[in-house]
Amino acid sequence: SQTIHQWPATLVQPVGSPLSLECTVEGTSNPNLYWYRQAAGRGLQLLFYSVGIGQISSEVPQNLSASRPQDRQFILSSKKLLLSDSGFYLCALSGHRNTGELFFGEGSRLTVL
Amino acid sequence: AQSVAQPEDQVNVAEGNPLTVKCTYSVSGNPYLFWYVQYPNRGLQFLLKYITGDNLVKGSYGFEAEFNKSQTSFHLKKPSALVSDSALYFCAVRGLMDSSYKLIFGSGTRLLVRP
């Protein structure tokens, strides 16, 4: 079965510091991968998605970036964090492309101070 | 552009009573529709989906949802609420022709079931 691992689970970083959140998946090959951000425990905002290695689509202009160096690895990064980057970051994969429900990881909670 | 509206920030029901969580959508062409549930500090769990066919869809934990094309709605329902159903619920949509398979989510509705 498909599993999604997100690391780290929680992170507290100062403003201006760099960021790297990692998402790795198992039990599937060539998945579509997604990064969502959830602010204040409410709505989800799609940040990036990837349909394959090295292929990244950005949904919202911001100081974050994403990379997909391997088929089952998706990384969210920032060179300099802002206070507004605080939130709950969720990685997801599309397991069945013809129906499209997404499977989510357990999330990484980022607090920027 | 695709969008989802969940008009209620919170729904309060008594245990044993039926519950409804509302969702309306906007998408070009036929939609794929989904409901997810989120417990505190957890990822989202898939509940059910509508792709095609019967307008009444049954899902996990006794939940069901009714697709209404004329009203562009996909309300989540359960005949008898449990205290353990208290959580944050998200409706999501994807356009049939969207090759990215990305889901657009509503703002979420917090369900509180009181004993």
JSON list of C-alpha atoms in Angstrom, two decimals:
[
{"chain": "A", "resi": 1, "resn": "SER", "atom": "CA", "xyz": [0.00, 0.00, 0.00]},
{"chain": "A", "resi": 2, "resn": "GLN", "atom": "CA", "xyz": [0.98, 3.61, -0.49]},
{"chain": "A", "resi": 3, "resn": "THR", "atom": "CA", "xyz": [2.62, 5.49, 2.34]},
{"chain": "A", "resi": 4, "resn": "ILE", "atom": "CA", "xyz": [3.84, 9.05, 2.63]},
{"chain": "A", "resi": 5, "resn": "HIS", "atom": "CA", "xyz": [6.55, 10.12, 5.04]},
{"chain": "A", "resi": 6, "resn": "GLN", "atom": "CA", "xyz": [7.06, 13.75, 5.96]},
{"chain": "A", "resi": 7, "resn": "TRP", "atom": "CA", "xyz": [10.07, 15.03, 7.85]},
{"chain": "A", "resi": 8, "resn": "PRO", "atom": "CA", "xyz": [10.42, 16.83, 10.17]},
{"chain": "A", "resi": 9, "resn": "ALA", "atom": "CA", "xyz": [7.06, 16.63, 11.91]},
{"chain": "A", "resi": 10, "resn": "THR", "atom": "CA", "xyz": [7.58, 19.95, 13.69]},
{"chain": "A", "resi": 11, "resn": "LEU", "atom": "CA", "xyz": [10.02, 22.77, 13.14]},
{"chain": "A", "resi": 12, "resn": "VAL", "atom": "CA", "xyz": [10.62, 26.15, 14.77]},
{"chain": "A", "resi": 13, "resn": "GLN", "atom": "CA", "xyz": [12.77, 28.50, 12.75]},
{"chain": "A", "resi": 14, "resn": "PRO", "atom": "CA", "xyz": [13.77, 32.16, 13.03]},
{"chain": "A", "resi": 15, "resn": "VAL", "atom": "CA", "xyz": [12.81, 34.69, 10.38]},
{"chain": "A", "resi": 16, "resn": "GLY", "atom": "CA", "xyz": [15.38, 34.75, 7.60]},
{"chain": "A", "resi": 17, "resn": "SER", "atom": "CA", "xyz": [16.60, 31.20, 8.10]},
{"chain": "A", "resi": 18, "resn": "PRO", "atom": "CA", "xyz": [16.46, 28.54, 5.38]},
{"chain": "A", "resi": 19, "resn": "LEU", "atom": "CA", "xyz": [13.91, 25.74, 5.18]},
{"chain": "A", "resi": 20, "resn": "SER", "atom": "CA", "xyz": [13.86, 22.21, 3.86]},
{"chain": "A", "resi": 21, "resn": "LEU", "atom": "CA", "xyz": [10.83, 19.93, 4.27]},
{"chain": "A", "resi": 22, "resn": "GLU", "atom": "CA", "xyz": [11.04, 16.46, 2.86]},
{"chain": "A", "resi": 23, "resn": "CYS", "atom": "CA", "xyz": [8.34, 14.15, 1.56]},
{"chain": "A", "resi": 24, "resn": "THR", "atom": "CA", "xyz": [9.06, 10.59, 0.50]},
{"chain": "A", "resi": 25, "resn": "VAL", "atom": "CA", "xyz": [6.55, 8.06, -0.75]},
{"chain": "A", "resi": 26, "resn": "GLU", "atom": "CA", "xyz": [6.48, 4.28, -0.89]},
{"chain": "A", "resi": 27, "resn": "GLY", "atom": "CA", "xyz": [4.32, 1.68, -2.57]},
{"chain": "A", "resi": 28, "resn": "THR", "atom": "CA", "xyz": [3.84, 3.50, -5.84]},
{"chain": "A", "resi": 29, "resn": "SER", "atom": "CA", "xyz": [5.83, 4.61, -8.85]},
{"chain": "A", "resi": 30, "resn": "ASN", "atom": "CA", "xyz": [5.68, 7.76, -10.93]},
{"chain": "A", "resi": 31, "resn": "PRO", "atom": "CA", "xyz": [3.05, 9.44, -8.74]},
{"chain": "A", "resi": 32, "resn": "ASN", "atom": "CA", "xyz": [1.89, 13.00, -9.02]},
{"chain": "A", "resi": 33, "resn": "LEU", "atom": "CA", "xyz": [3.05, 14.80, -5.86]},
{"chain": "A", "resi": 34, "resn": "TYR", "atom": "CA", "xyz": [1.66, 17.91, -4.24]},
{"chain": "A", "resi": 35, "resn": "TRP", "atom": "CA", "xyz": [2.54, 20.39, -1.49]},
{"chain": "A", "resi": 36, "resn": "TYR", "atom": "CA", "xyz": [-0.34, 22.08, 0.30]},
{"chain": "A", "resi": 37, "resn": "ARG", "atom": "CA", "xyz": [-0.19, 24.62, 3.12]},
{"chain": "A", "resi": 38, "resn": "GLN", "atom": "CA", "xyz": [-2.81, 24.94, 5.80]},
{"chain": "A", "resi": 39, "resn": "ALA", "atom": "CA", "xyz": [-2.84, 28.15, 7.78]},
{"chain": "A", "resi": 40, "resn": "ALA", "atom": "CA", "xyz": [-4.54, 28.51, 11.15]},
{"chain": "A", "resi": 41, "resn": "GLY", "atom": "CA", "xyz": [-6.13, 25.06, 10.97]},
{"chain": "A", "resi": 42, "resn": "ARG", "atom": "CA", "xyz": [-8.42, 25.88, 8.09]},
{"chain": "A", "resi": 43, "resn": "GLY", "atom": "CA", "xyz": [-8.31, 25.90, 4.32]},
{"chain": "A", "resi": 44, "resn": "LEU", "atom": "CA", "xyz": [-5.68, 24.21, 2.19]},
{"chain": "A", "resi": 45, "resn": "GLN", "atom": "CA", "xyz": [-3.72, 26.16, -0.38]},
{"chain": "A", "resi": 46, "resn": "LEU", "atom": "CA", "xyz": [-1.99, 24.29, -3.17]},
{"chain": "A", "resi": 47, "resn": "LEU", "atom": "CA", "xyz": [1.62, 25.47, -3.41]},
{"chain": "A", "resi": 48, "resn": "PHE", "atom": "CA", "xyz": [3.33, 23.15, -5.90]},
{"chain": "A", "resi": 49, "resn": "TYR", "atom": "CA", "xyz": [2.72, 19.97, -7.80]},
{"chain": "A", "resi": 50, "resn": "SER", "atom": "CA", "xyz": [4.94, 17.64, -9.78]},
{"chain": "A", "resi": 51, "resn": "VAL", "atom": "CA", "xyz": [4.07, 15.10, -12.45]},
{"chain": "A", "resi": 52, "resn": "GLY", "atom": "CA", "xyz": [7.60, 13.67, -12.66]},
{"chain": "A", "resi": 53, "resn": "ILE", "atom": "CA", "xyz": [11.28, 14.02, -11.79]},
{"chain": "A", "resi": 54, "resn": "GLY", "atom": "CA", "xyz": [12.44, 17.60, -12.23]},
{"chain": "A", "resi": 55, "resn": "GLN", "atom": "CA", "xyz": [8.96, 18.80, -13.22]},
{"chain": "A", "resi": 56, "resn": "ILE", "atom": "CA", "xyz": [7.56, 21.42, -10.86]},
{"chain": "A", "resi": 57, "resn": "SER", "atom": "CA", "xyz": [4.49, 23.62, -11.29]},
{"chain": "A", "resi": 58, "resn": "SER", "atom": "CA", "xyz": [3.97, 26.56, -8.97]},
{"chain": "A", "resi": 59, "resn": "GLU", "atom": "CA", "xyz": [0.48, 27.62, -8.05]},
{"chain": "A", "resi": 60, "resn": "VAL", "atom": "CA", "xyz": [1.18, 30.65, -5.88]},
{"chain": "A", "resi": 61, "resn": "PRO", "atom": "CA", "xyz": [4.05, 33.15, -6.20]},
{"chain": "A", "resi": 62, "resn": "GLN", "atom": "CA", "xyz": [6.01, 33.23, -2.96]},
{"chain": "A", "resi": 63, "resn": "ASN", "atom": "CA", "xyz": [9.44, 32.79, -1.46]},
{"chain": "A", "resi": 64, "resn": "LEU", "atom": "CA", "xyz": [9.11, 29.00, -1.38]},
{"chain": "A", "resi": 65, "resn": "SER", "atom": "CA", "xyz": [10.40, 26.56, -3.98]},
{"chain": "A", "resi": 66, "resn": "ALA", "atom": "CA", "xyz": [10.02, 22.85, -4.62]},
{"chain": "A", "resi": 67, "resn": "SER", "atom": "CA", "xyz": [12.18, 20.18, -6.16]},
{"chain": "A", "resi": 68, "resn": "ARG", "atom": "CA", "xyz": [11.75, 16.57, -7.15]},
{"chain": "A", "resi": 69, "resn": "PRO", "atom": "CA", "xyz": [15.20, 15.01, -7.38]},
{"chain": "A", "resi": 70, "resn": "GLN", "atom": "CA", "xyz": [13.88, 11.43, -7.38]},
{"chain": "A", "resi": 71, "resn": "ASP", "atom": "CA", "xyz": [10.63, 9.78, -8.40]},
{"chain": "A", "resi": 72, "resn": "ARG", "atom": "CA", "xyz": [9.51, 9.31, -4.80]},
{"chain": "A", "resi": 73, "resn": "GLN", "atom": "CA", "xyz": [10.99, 12.40, -3.19]},
{"chain": "A", "resi": 74, "resn": "PHE", "atom": "CA", "xyz": [9.51, 15.88, -3.08]},
{"chain": "A", "resi": 75, "resn": "ILE", "atom": "CA", "xyz": [11.22, 18.72, -1.22]},
{"chain": "A", "resi": 76, "resn": "LEU", "atom": "CA", "xyz": [9.90, 22.11, -0.19]},
{"chain": "A", "resi": 77, "resn": "SER", "atom": "CA", "xyz": [12.51, 24.79, 0.41]},
{"chain": "A", "resi": 78, "resn": "SER", "atom": "CA", "xyz": [13.05, 28.42, 1.22]},
{"chain": "A", "resi": 79, "resn": "LYS", "atom": "CA", "xyz": [16.23, 30.49, 1.33]},
{"chain": "A", "resi": 80, "resn": "LYS", "atom": "CA", "xyz": [14.81, 33.00, 3.83]},
{"chain": "A", "resi": 81, "resn": "LEU", "atom": "CA", "xyz": [11.71, 32.34, 5.87]},
{"chain": "A", "resi": 82, "resn": "LEU", "atom": "CA", "xyz": [9.05, 34.93, 6.55]},
{"chain": "A", "resi": 83, "resn": "LEU", "atom": "CA", "xyz": [6.63, 35.04, 9.47]},
{"chain": "A", "resi": 84, "resn": "SER", "atom": "CA", "xyz": [3.84, 34.37, 7.00]},
{"chain": "A", "resi": 85, "resn": "ASP", "atom": "CA", "xyz": [5.41, 31.04, 6.08]},
{"chain": "A", "resi": 86, "resn": "SER", "atom": "CA", "xyz": [4.21, 29.56, 9.36]},
{"chain": "A", "resi": 87, "resn": "GLY", "atom": "CA", "xyz": [1.67, 26.81, 8.84]},
{"chain": "A", "resi": 88, "resn": "PHE", "atom": "CA", "xyz": [0.97, 23.13, 8.48]},
{"chain": "A", "resi": 89, "resn": "TYR", "atom": "CA", "xyz": [2.52, 21.71, 5.31]},
{"chain": "A", "resi": 90, "resn": "LEU", "atom": "CA", "xyz": [0.98, 18.64, 3.79]},
{"chain": "A", "resi": 91, "resn": "CYS", "atom": "CA", "xyz": [2.43, 16.42, 1.10]},
{"chain": "A", "resi": 92, "resn": "ALA", "atom": "CA", "xyz": [0.03, 14.39, -1.02]},
{"chain": "A", "resi": 93, "resn": "LEU", "atom": "CA", "xyz": [0.13, 11.94, -3.86]},
{"chain": "A", "resi": 94, "resn": "SER", "atom": "CA", "xyz": [-2.35, 11.03, -6.55]},
{"chain": "A", "resi": 95, "resn": "GLY", "atom": "CA", "xyz": [-2.61, 7.29, -6.42]},
{"chain": "A", "resi": 96, "resn": "HIS", "atom": "CA", "xyz": [-5.19, 6.67, -9.09]},
{"chain": "A", "resi": 97, "resn": "ARG", "atom": "CA", "xyz": [-4.91, 9.17, -11.86]},
{"chain": "A", "resi": 98, "resn": "ASN", "atom": "CA", "xyz": [-8.17, 8.36, -13.51]},
{"chain": "A", "resi": 99, "resn": "THR", "atom": "CA", "xyz": [-10.18, 9.19, -10.39]},
{"chain": "A", "resi": 100, "resn": "GLY", "atom": "CA", "xyz": [-7.76, 11.46, -8.61]},
{"chain": "A", "resi": 101, "resn": "GLU", "atom": "CA", "xyz": [-8.32, 11.18, -4.91]},
{"chain": "A", "resi": 102, "resn": "LEU", "atom": "CA", "xyz": [-5.23, 12.32, -3.08]},
{"chain": "A", "resi": 103, "resn": "PHE", "atom": "CA", "xyz": [-3.53, 10.55, -0.22]},
{"chain": "A", "resi": 104, "resn": "PHE", "atom": "CA", "xyz": [-1.97, 12.80, 2.41]},
{"chain": "A", "resi": 105, "resn": "GLY", "atom": "CA", "xyz": [0.97, 12.54, 4.72]},
{"chain": "A", "resi": 106, "resn": "GLU", "atom": "CA", "xyz": [0.80, 13.46, 8.39]},
{"chain": "A", "resi": 107, "resn": "GLY", "atom": "CA", "xyz": [2.15, 16.94, 7.80]},
{"chain": "A", "resi": 108, "resn": "SER", "atom": "CA", "xyz": [4.99, 19.14, 8.99]},
{"chain": "A", "resi": 109, "resn": "ARG", "atom": "CA", "xyz": [4.17, 22.02, 11.30]},
{"chain": "A", "resi": 110, "resn": "LEU", "atom": "CA", "xyz": [6.39, 25.05, 10.77]},
{"chain": "A", "resi": 111, "resn": "THR", "atom": "CA", "xyz": [6.52, 27.96, 13.19]},
{"chain": "A", "resi": 112, "resn": "VAL", "atom": "CA", "xyz": [8.54, 30.97, 12.14]},
{"chain": "A", "resi": 113, "resn": "LEU", "atom": "CA", "xyz": [9.49, 33.32, 14.99]},
{"chain": "B", "resi": 1, "resn": "ALA", "atom": "CA", "xyz": [-11.48, 28.50, -12.61]},
{"chain": "B", "resi": 2, "resn": "GLN", "atom": "CA", "xyz": [-12.43, 25.81, -10.17]},
{"chain": "B", "resi": 3, "resn": "SER", "atom": "CA", "xyz": [-13.67, 26.69, -6.71]},
{"chain": "B", "resi": 4, "resn": "VAL", "atom": "CA", "xyz": [-15.40, 25.18, -3.72]},
{"chain": "B", "resi": 5, "resn": "ALA", "atom": "CA", "xyz": [-17.52, 26.92, -1.12]},
{"chain": "B", "resi": 6, "resn": "GLN", "atom": "CA", "xyz": [-18.30, 25.61, 2.33]},
{"chain": "B", "resi": 7, "resn": "PRO", "atom": "CA", "xyz": [-20.68, 28.23, 3.69]},
{"chain": "B", "resi": 8, "resn": "GLU", "atom": "CA", "xyz": [-20.62, 27.13, 7.33]},
{"chain": "B", "resi": 9, "resn": "ASP", "atom": "CA", "xyz": [-17.54, 27.61, 9.49]},
{"chain": "B", "resi": 10, "resn": "GLN", "atom": "CA", "xyz": [-19.01, 25.31, 12.11]},
{"chain": "B", "resi": 11, "resn": "VAL", "atom": "CA", "xyz": [-21.90, 22.86, 12.41]},
{"chain": "B", "resi": 12, "resn": "ASN", "atom": "CA", "xyz": [-23.19, 21.81, 15.80]},
{"chain": "B", "resi": 13, "resn": "VAL", "atom": "CA", "xyz": [-25.34, 18.72, 16.26]},
{"chain": "B", "resi": 14, "resn": "ALA", "atom": "CA", "xyz": [-26.34, 16.48, 19.12]},
{"chain": "B", "resi": 15, "resn": "GLU", "atom": "CA", "xyz": [-25.16, 12.90, 19.18]},
{"chain": "B", "resi": 16, "resn": "GLY", "atom": "CA", "xyz": [-27.68, 10.62, 17.48]},
{"chain": "B", "resi": 17, "resn": "ASN", "atom": "CA", "xyz": [-29.10, 13.38, 15.29]},
{"chain": "B", "resi": 18, "resn": "PRO", "atom": "CA", "xyz": [-28.57, 13.55, 11.54]},
{"chain": "B", "resi": 19, "resn": "LEU", "atom": "CA", "xyz": [-25.88, 15.88, 10.27]},
{"chain": "B", "resi": 20, "resn": "THR", "atom": "CA", "xyz": [-25.32, 17.77, 7.04]},
{"chain": "B", "resi": 21, "resn": "VAL", "atom": "CA", "xyz": [-22.20, 19.63, 6.00]},
{"chain": "B", "resi": 22, "resn": "LYS", "atom": "CA", "xyz": [-22.74, 21.80, 2.94]},
{"chain": "B", "resi": 23, "resn": "CYS", "atom": "CA", "xyz": [-20.59, 22.19, -0.15]},
{"chain": "B", "resi": 24, "resn": "THR", "atom": "CA", "xyz": [-21.11, 23.92, -3.47]},
{"chain": "B", "resi": 25, "resn": "TYR", "atom": "CA", "xyz": [-18.68, 23.93, -6.34]},
{"chain": "B", "resi": 26, "resn": "SER", "atom": "CA", "xyz": [-17.80, 25.66, -9.57]},
{"chain": "B", "resi": 27, "resn": "VAL", "atom": "CA", "xyz": [-15.93, 23.88, -12.35]},
{"chain": "B", "resi": 28, "resn": "SER", "atom": "CA", "xyz": [-15.88, 23.79, -16.12]},
{"chain": "B", "resi": 29, "resn": "GLY", "atom": "CA", "xyz": [-17.43, 20.59, -17.36]},
{"chain": "B", "resi": 30, "resn": "ASN", "atom": "CA", "xyz": [-18.12, 17.56, -15.23]},
{"chain": "B", "resi": 31, "resn": "PRO", "atom": "CA", "xyz": [-16.61, 17.52, -11.74]},
{"chain": "B", "resi": 32, "resn": "TYR", "atom": "CA", "xyz": [-14.88, 14.98, -9.60]},
{"chain": "B", "resi": 33, "resn": "LEU", "atom": "CA", "xyz": [-15.95, 15.70, -6.02]},
{"chain": "B", "resi": 34, "resn": "PHE", "atom": "CA", "xyz": [-14.42, 14.57, -2.75]},
{"chain": "B", "resi": 35, "resn": "TRP", "atom": "CA", "xyz": [-14.86, 14.79, 1.01]},
{"chain": "B", "resi": 36, "resn": "TYR", "atom": "CA", "xyz": [-12.01, 14.56, 3.48]},
{"chain": "B", "resi": 37, "resn": "VAL", "atom": "CA", "xyz": [-11.83, 14.65, 7.27]},
{"chain": "B", "resi": 38, "resn": "GLN", "atom": "CA", "xyz": [-9.01, 16.02, 9.40]},
{"chain": "B", "resi": 39, "resn": "TYR", "atom": "CA", "xyz": [-8.40, 15.39, 13.08]},
{"chain": "B", "resi": 40, "resn": "PRO", "atom": "CA", "xyz": [-6.20, 17.80, 15.08]},
{"chain": "B", "resi": 41, "resn": "ASN", "atom": "CA", "xyz": [-2.58, 17.90, 13.93]},
{"chain": "B", "resi": 42, "resn": "ARG", "atom": "CA", "xyz": [-3.15, 15.11, 11.44]},
{"chain": "B", "resi": 43, "resn": "GLY", "atom": "CA", "xyz": [-3.21, 14.79, 7.68]},
{"chain": "B", "resi": 44, "resn": "LEU", "atom": "CA", "xyz": [-6.42, 14.55, 5.70]},
{"chain": "B", "resi": 45, "resn": "GLN", "atom": "CA", "xyz": [-8.28, 11.27, 5.46]},
{"chain": "B", "resi": 46, "resn": "PHE", "atom": "CA", "xyz": [-10.31, 10.45, 2.37]},
{"chain": "B", "resi": 47, "resn": "LEU", "atom": "CA", "xyz": [-14.00, 9.82, 3.07]},
{"chain": "B", "resi": 48, "resn": "LEU", "atom": "CA", "xyz": [-15.76, 9.48, -0.28]},
{"chain": "B", "resi": 49, "resn": "LYS", "atom": "CA", "xyz": [-15.87, 10.66, -3.87]},
{"chain": "B", "resi": 50, "resn": "TYR", "atom": "CA", "xyz": [-18.26, 11.24, -6.73]},
{"chain": "B", "resi": 51, "resn": "ILE", "atom": "CA", "xyz": [-17.02, 10.47, -10.22]},
{"chain": "B", "resi": 52, "resn": "THR", "atom": "CA", "xyz": [-20.08, 9.44, -12.17]},
{"chain": "B", "resi": 53, "resn": "GLY", "atom": "CA", "xyz": [-23.18, 7.33, -11.78]},
{"chain": "B", "resi": 54, "resn": "ASP", "atom": "CA", "xyz": [-25.48, 7.26, -8.77]},
{"chain": "B", "resi": 55, "resn": "ASN", "atom": "CA", "xyz": [-25.90, 10.69, -7.23]},
{"chain": "B", "resi": 56, "resn": "LEU", "atom": "CA", "xyz": [-25.82, 9.25, -3.70]},
{"chain": "B", "resi": 57, "resn": "VAL", "atom": "CA", "xyz": [-22.34, 8.17, -2.76]},
{"chain": "B", "resi": 58, "resn": "LYS", "atom": "CA", "xyz": [-21.54, 6.12, 0.32]},
{"chain": "B", "resi": 59, "resn": "GLY", "atom": "CA", "xyz": [-18.21, 6.35, 2.06]},
{"chain": "B", "resi": 60, "resn": "SER", "atom": "CA", "xyz": [-16.28, 5.56, 5.20]},
{"chain": "B", "resi": 61, "resn": "TYR", "atom": "CA", "xyz": [-17.61, 5.69, 8.78]},
{"chain": "B", "resi": 62, "resn": "GLY", "atom": "CA", "xyz": [-21.26, 5.79, 7.69]},
{"chain": "B", "resi": 63, "resn": "PHE", "atom": "CA", "xyz": [-20.97, 9.04, 5.76]},
{"chain": "B", "resi": 64, "resn": "GLU", "atom": "CA", "xyz": [-22.67, 9.65, 2.45]},
{"chain": "B", "resi": 65, "resn": "ALA", "atom": "CA", "xyz": [-22.95, 12.56, 0.07]},
{"chain": "B", "resi": 66, "resn": "GLU", "atom": "CA", "xyz": [-25.46, 13.60, -2.53]},
{"chain": "B", "resi": 67, "resn": "PHE", "atom": "CA", "xyz": [-24.41, 15.08, -5.84]},
{"chain": "B", "resi": 68, "resn": "ASN", "atom": "CA", "xyz": [-26.86, 17.62, -7.23]},
{"chain": "B", "resi": 69, "resn": "LYS", "atom": "CA", "xyz": [-25.82, 18.90, -10.63]},
{"chain": "B", "resi": 70, "resn": "SER", "atom": "CA", "xyz": [-28.53, 21.54, -10.98]},
{"chain": "B", "resi": 71, "resn": "GLN", "atom": "CA", "xyz": [-27.61, 23.09, -7.63]},
{"chain": "B", "resi": 72, "resn": "THR", "atom": "CA", "xyz": [-23.88, 22.39, -8.07]},
{"chain": "B", "resi": 73, "resn": "SER", "atom": "CA", "xyz": [-23.82, 20.93, -4.58]},
{"chain": "B", "resi": 74, "resn": "PHE", "atom": "CA", "xyz": [-22.25, 17.94, -2.88]},
{"chain": "B", "resi": 75, "resn": "HIS", "atom": "CA", "xyz": [-23.47, 17.93, 0.72]},
{"chain": "B", "resi": 76, "resn": "LEU", "atom": "CA", "xyz": [-22.04, 15.47, 3.24]},
{"chain": "B", "resi": 77, "resn": "LYS", "atom": "CA", "xyz": [-24.55, 13.63, 5.40]},
{"chain": "B", "resi": 78, "resn": "LYS", "atom": "CA", "xyz": [-24.77, 11.08, 8.15]},
{"chain": "B", "resi": 79, "resn": "PRO", "atom": "CA", "xyz": [-28.01, 9.70, 9.59]},
{"chain": "B", "resi": 80, "resn": "SER", "atom": "CA", "xyz": [-26.80, 9.54, 13.20]},
{"chain": "B", "resi": 81, "resn": "ALA", "atom": "CA", "xyz": [-23.86, 11.60, 14.44]},
{"chain": "B", "resi": 82, "resn": "LEU", "atom": "CA", "xyz": [-21.25, 10.33, 16.89]},
{"chain": "B", "resi": 83, "resn": "VAL", "atom": "CA", "xyz": [-19.15, 12.41, 19.25]},
{"chain": "B", "resi": 84, "resn": "SER", "atom": "CA", "xyz": [-16.11, 10.88, 17.52]},
{"chain": "B", "resi": 85, "resn": "ASP", "atom": "CA", "xyz": [-17.24, 12.50, 14.24]},
{"chain": "B", "resi": 86, "resn": "SER", "atom": "CA", "xyz": [-16.16, 15.86, 15.65]},
{"chain": "B", "resi": 87, "resn": "ALA", "atom": "CA", "xyz": [-13.44, 17.06, 13.29]},
{"chain": "B", "resi": 88, "resn": "LEU", "atom": "CA", "xyz": [-12.70, 19.41, 10.40]},
{"chain": "B", "resi": 89, "resn": "TYR", "atom": "CA", "xyz": [-14.30, 18.45, 7.10]},
{"chain": "B", "resi": 90, "resn": "PHE", "atom": "CA", "xyz": [-13.15, 19.51, 3.65]},
{"chain": "B", "resi": 91, "resn": "CYS", "atom": "CA", "xyz": [-14.90, 19.37, 0.33]},
{"chain": "B", "resi": 92, "resn": "ALA", "atom": "CA", "xyz": [-12.73, 19.31, -2.80]},
{"chain": "B", "resi": 93, "resn": "VAL", "atom": "CA", "xyz": [-13.21, 19.43, -6.55]},
{"chain": "B", "resi": 94, "resn": "ARG", "atom": "CA", "xyz": [-11.26, 18.53, -9.64]},
{"chain": "B", "resi": 95, "resn": "GLY", "atom": "CA", "xyz": [-12.23, 19.18, -13.22]},
{"chain": "B", "resi": 96, "resn": "LEU", "atom": "CA", "xyz": [-12.63, 16.08, -15.36]},
{"chain": "B", "resi": 97, "resn": "MET", "atom": "CA", "xyz": [-10.24, 17.48, -17.94]},
{"chain": "B", "resi": 98, "resn": "ASP", "atom": "CA", "xyz": [-7.60, 18.72, -15.48]},
{"chain": "B", "resi": 99, "resn": "SER", "atom": "CA", "xyz": [-4.53, 16.68, -16.31]},
{"chain": "B", "resi": 100, "resn": "SER", "atom": "CA", "xyz": [-2.64, 17.82, -13.21]},
{"chain": "B", "resi": 101, "resn": "TYR", "atom": "CA", "xyz": [-5.11, 15.91, -11.00]},
{"chain": "B", "resi": 102, "resn": "LYS", "atom": "CA", "xyz": [-4.80, 18.63, -8.39]},
{"chain": "B", "resi": 103, "resn": "LEU", "atom": "CA", "xyz": [-7.66, 19.13, -5.96]},
{"chain": "B", "resi": 104, "resn": "ILE", "atom": "CA", "xyz": [-9.08, 22.50, -4.99]},
{"chain": "B", "resi": 105, "resn": "PHE", "atom": "CA", "xyz": [-10.33, 22.53, -1.41]},
{"chain": "B", "resi": 106, "resn": "GLY", "atom": "CA", "xyz": [-12.97, 24.51, 0.39]},
{"chain": "B", "resi": 107, "resn": "SER", "atom": "CA", "xyz": [-12.19, 26.44, 3.55]},
{"chain": "B", "resi": 108, "resn": "GLY", "atom": "CA", "xyz": [-13.38, 23.62, 5.78]},
{"chain": "B", "resi": 109, "resn": "THR", "atom": "CA", "xyz": [-16.28, 23.15, 8.19]},
{"chain": "B", "resi": 110, "resn": "ARG", "atom": "CA", "xyz": [-15.74, 22.27, 11.80]},
{"chain": "B", "resi": 111, "resn": "LEU", "atom": "CA", "xyz": [-18.22, 19.68, 13.01]},
{"chain": "B", "resi": 112, "resn": "LEU", "atom": "CA", "xyz": [-18.94, 19.57, 16.71]},
{"chain": "B", "resi": 113, "resn": "VAL", "atom": "CA", "xyz": [-21.07, 16.72, 17.98]},
{"chain": "B", "resi": 114, "resn": "ARG", "atom": "CA", "xyz": [-22.15, 17.19, 21.57]},
{"chain": "B", "resi": 115, "resn": "PRO", "atom": "CA", "xyz": [-23.01, 14.26, 23.81]}
]
